[in-house]
Amino acid sequence: MARVAQAQPRTRNGKRVFKKSRSLLRKRAGVEPRYQLMFAEKANYPVRWMSKHLEVSRSGFYSWVSLGCPEDDWSCVREAVYRVWTQSDRRFGARFILAFLPDEFRGTTLYRVRKCMRELGIKGCTPYKSKRTTIPDKNAKPKPDLMRRDFTSPIPTYKLVGDITYLRTHQGWLYLSTVIDLNTRMVVGWSLSERMTADIVVNALASAKARGYVAENAIFHSDKGAQYTSRLLAEWARDNNVRLSCSRTGNCHDNAVAESFFATLKNEMYYRRSFSSRAEAKMAVINFIESYYNRKRPHSTIGYQVPAEVMEDFFKRTAPKQPALQKAA
């Protein structure tokens, strides 16, 4: 008995500590009753604190809540909110979740979605502040501002905006140039390079042109970075009948759409990962743009529709009708 007593932890007054003694005197409550207690008291106590003292996992509690609690009238809504959130790779906030809820939940309010998210302990991606990095060419010929902060377009392929952003990898910097259509908010052209030269801009525009996303006499708006005021871009624009437009240096509001896309890219993908090589980052960026942003992610400016679907609908409506084949006599 002496050896057993010495093996047990002691308090300062020499008495033994029975860490799990409560289970010897009475039957321990199951997991579900503890979850029910946490759900009833979540407005009064933090879930983290209750899960620690009741010795249950927070993830288990949130899973139990998402599946529906007894006598919970909103369990179906909560389950739908959780499903949409997980399908978005845990990116969507309340507004996007509300837009993507199934038809049977169309009467759900934004307040209810936010409340469900709080109860589930989930949230969308939090925006990070970005730093402006435009390097102007002081010797470049000035170009007019054809947009004048009017980032609307009556039809797709007519008004485009572009910008360049930096992406850090363990192998070095990677630069991304994009071309965005103002009507559909679709990224219609992009280019990735290890060097930030004028070629990256021309390649992004050329890819958009090759896919039919640059109309004749279209406007391409950008900042006054050296890549956008270069002779190479000016020659390409002249040969392809594209008008160049420039904003003021260092004013992100003059090119807000392009800045907004980069913020989305970084908040919803880039900041959540670490890239060991440029090749790994390239694949992630391409997948984000082509598989997710253009074809799955709703955009508030176009009524929470998906950009690629809006673009596809435009081409269907404007495509020349094929003459009906006449039956042989």
Coordinates of C-alpha atoms in Angstrom, one line a residue, residues 76-249:
C76 CA -32.6 21.4 -40.9
V77 CA -31.5 25.0 -41.7
R78 CA -28.4 24.6 -39.5
E79 CA -27.5 21.3 -41.4
A80 CA -28.0 23.1 -44.8
V81 CA -25.8 26.0 -43.7
Y82 CA -23.0 23.6 -42.5
R83 CA -23.2 21.6 -45.7
V84 CA -22.9 24.7 -48.0
W85 CA -20.0 26.0 -45.9
T86 CA -18.1 22.7 -46.1
Q87 CA -18.7 22.4 -49.8
S88 CA -17.1 25.9 -50.3
D89 CA -14.0 24.5 -48.6
R90 CA -14.9 26.6 -45.6
R91 CA -14.6 29.9 -47.5
F92 CA -18.2 31.2 -47.7
G93 CA -19.6 33.8 -45.3
A94 CA -23.2 34.3 -44.4
R95 CA -24.2 36.1 -47.6
F96 CA -22.8 33.5 -49.9
I97 CA -24.2 30.7 -47.8
L98 CA -27.7 32.3 -48.0
A99 CA -27.3 32.6 -51.8
F100 CA -26.5 28.9 -52.1
L101 CA -29.0 27.4 -49.8
P102 CA -31.4 24.8 -51.4
D103 CA -34.7 26.0 -52.7
E104 CA -36.6 24.8 -49.7
F105 CA -34.8 27.3 -47.5
R106 CA -35.3 30.3 -49.7
G107 CA -37.3 32.0 -47.0
T108 CA -34.4 32.0 -44.6
T109 CA -33.1 35.4 -43.6
L110 CA -29.5 36.5 -43.4
Y111 CA -29.9 37.0 -39.6
R112 CA -30.9 33.3 -39.3
V113 CA -27.9 32.2 -41.3
R114 CA -25.5 34.2 -39.2
K115 CA -27.1 32.9 -36.0
C116 CA -26.7 29.3 -37.3
M117 CA -23.1 30.0 -38.1
R118 CA -22.5 31.3 -34.6
E119 CA -24.1 28.2 -33.1
L120 CA -22.0 26.0 -35.3
G121 CA -18.8 27.9 -34.5
I122 CA -18.0 28.5 -38.2
K123 CA -17.2 31.6 -40.2
G124 CA -16.0 32.6 -43.6
C125 CA -12.6 33.8 -44.6
T126 CA -11.5 37.0 -43.0
P127 CA -10.1 39.7 -45.3
Y128 CA -6.5 40.8 -44.9
K129 CA -5.2 44.3 -45.6
S130 CA -3.2 44.5 -48.8
K131 CA -0.3 46.8 -49.6
R132 CA -0.1 48.7 -52.9
T133 CA 3.0 47.9 -54.9
T134 CA 2.6 49.8 -58.2
I135 CA 6.0 51.0 -59.6
P136 CA 5.2 53.7 -62.2
D137 CA 7.4 54.6 -65.2
K138 CA 8.0 58.3 -64.9
N139 CA 9.1 58.5 -68.5
A140 CA 6.0 56.8 -69.9
K141 CA 3.6 58.7 -72.1
P142 CA 0.4 59.4 -70.1
K143 CA -2.8 57.6 -71.0
P144 CA -6.4 58.8 -70.4
D145 CA -8.7 57.4 -67.7
L146 CA -11.5 56.1 -69.9
M147 CA -13.2 54.3 -67.0
R148 CA -13.5 57.2 -64.5
R149 CA -14.4 54.8 -61.7
D150 CA -17.4 53.5 -63.7
F151 CA -16.8 49.8 -63.3
T152 CA -20.0 48.7 -65.0
S153 CA -20.5 47.4 -68.6
P154 CA -23.7 46.9 -70.5
I155 CA -22.3 43.8 -72.2
P156 CA -19.5 41.3 -71.6
T157 CA -16.1 41.5 -73.4
Y158 CA -16.2 45.3 -73.9
K159 CA -14.8 46.7 -70.7
L160 CA -11.8 44.9 -69.0
V161 CA -9.5 45.6 -66.1
G162 CA -6.1 44.1 -65.2
D163 CA -3.5 44.2 -62.5
I164 CA -0.4 42.3 -61.2
T165 CA 0.1 40.7 -57.8
Y166 CA 3.0 39.1 -55.9
L167 CA 2.9 35.6 -54.6
R168 CA 5.6 34.3 -52.3
T169 CA 6.8 30.7 -52.4
H170 CA 9.8 28.9 -50.7
Q171 CA 11.4 28.9 -54.1
G172 CA 11.0 32.6 -54.7
W173 CA 8.5 35.1 -56.0
L174 CA 5.7 34.3 -58.5
Y175 CA 3.8 37.0 -60.4
L176 CA 0.2 36.8 -61.5
S177 CA -1.4 39.1 -64.1
T178 CA -5.1 39.0 -64.7
V179 CA -7.8 40.3 -67.1
I180 CA -11.3 40.6 -65.6
D181 CA -14.5 41.3 -67.5
L182 CA -16.5 44.0 -65.8
N183 CA -19.9 42.7 -66.9
T184 CA -19.6 39.2 -65.7
R185 CA -16.7 39.6 -63.2
M186 CA -15.1 36.6 -64.8
V187 CA -11.3 36.2 -65.0
V188 CA -11.1 35.9 -68.8
G189 CA -7.3 36.0 -69.0
W190 CA -4.3 35.3 -66.8
S191 CA -0.6 34.7 -66.9
L192 CA 2.0 33.5 -64.3
S193 CA 5.7 34.3 -64.5
E194 CA 8.9 34.3 -62.4
R195 CA 9.6 37.8 -63.7
M196 CA 7.4 40.9 -63.6
T197 CA 7.9 42.2 -67.1
A198 CA 5.5 43.5 -69.8
D199 CA 5.3 40.1 -71.3
I200 CA 3.1 38.8 -68.5
V201 CA 0.5 41.5 -69.2
V202 CA 0.5 40.9 -73.0
N203 CA 0.2 37.1 -72.4
A204 CA -2.8 37.6 -70.1
L205 CA -4.5 39.8 -72.7
A206 CA -3.6 37.5 -75.6
S207 CA -5.1 34.5 -73.7
A208 CA -8.4 36.4 -73.2
K209 CA -8.4 37.5 -76.9
A210 CA -7.8 33.9 -78.1
R211 CA -10.8 32.7 -76.1
G212 CA -13.1 35.3 -77.6
Y213 CA -13.4 37.5 -74.5
V214 CA -12.0 40.8 -75.9
A215 CA -14.4 42.6 -78.2
E216 CA -13.3 45.0 -81.0
N217 CA -12.5 48.5 -79.7
A218 CA -12.6 47.2 -76.1
I219 CA -11.3 49.2 -73.2
F220 CA -8.5 47.7 -71.0
H221 CA -8.0 49.6 -67.7
S222 CA -5.1 49.3 -65.4
D223 CA -2.8 51.3 -63.1
K224 CA 0.2 53.2 -64.2
G225 CA 2.7 50.4 -63.5
A226 CA 5.7 50.2 -65.9
Q227 CA 4.3 47.0 -67.4
Y228 CA 1.1 48.7 -68.4
T229 CA 2.7 51.8 -69.9
S230 CA 5.3 49.8 -71.9
R231 CA 5.8 50.0 -75.6
L232 CA 5.2 46.2 -75.9
L233 CA 1.6 46.5 -74.5
A234 CA 0.9 49.6 -76.6
E235 CA 1.9 47.8 -79.8
W236 CA -0.2 44.8 -78.9
A237 CA -3.2 47.0 -78.1
R238 CA -2.9 48.9 -81.4
D239 CA -2.6 45.7 -83.5
N240 CA -5.7 44.1 -81.7
N241 CA -7.9 47.3 -81.6
V242 CA -7.9 47.6 -77.9
R243 CA -8.0 51.0 -76.1
L244 CA -5.7 51.4 -73.1
S245 CA -6.9 53.3 -70.0
C246 CA -4.9 54.1 -66.8
S247 CA -5.8 55.1 -63.3
R248 CA -3.9 57.4 -61.0
T249 CA -0.8 56.0 -59.4

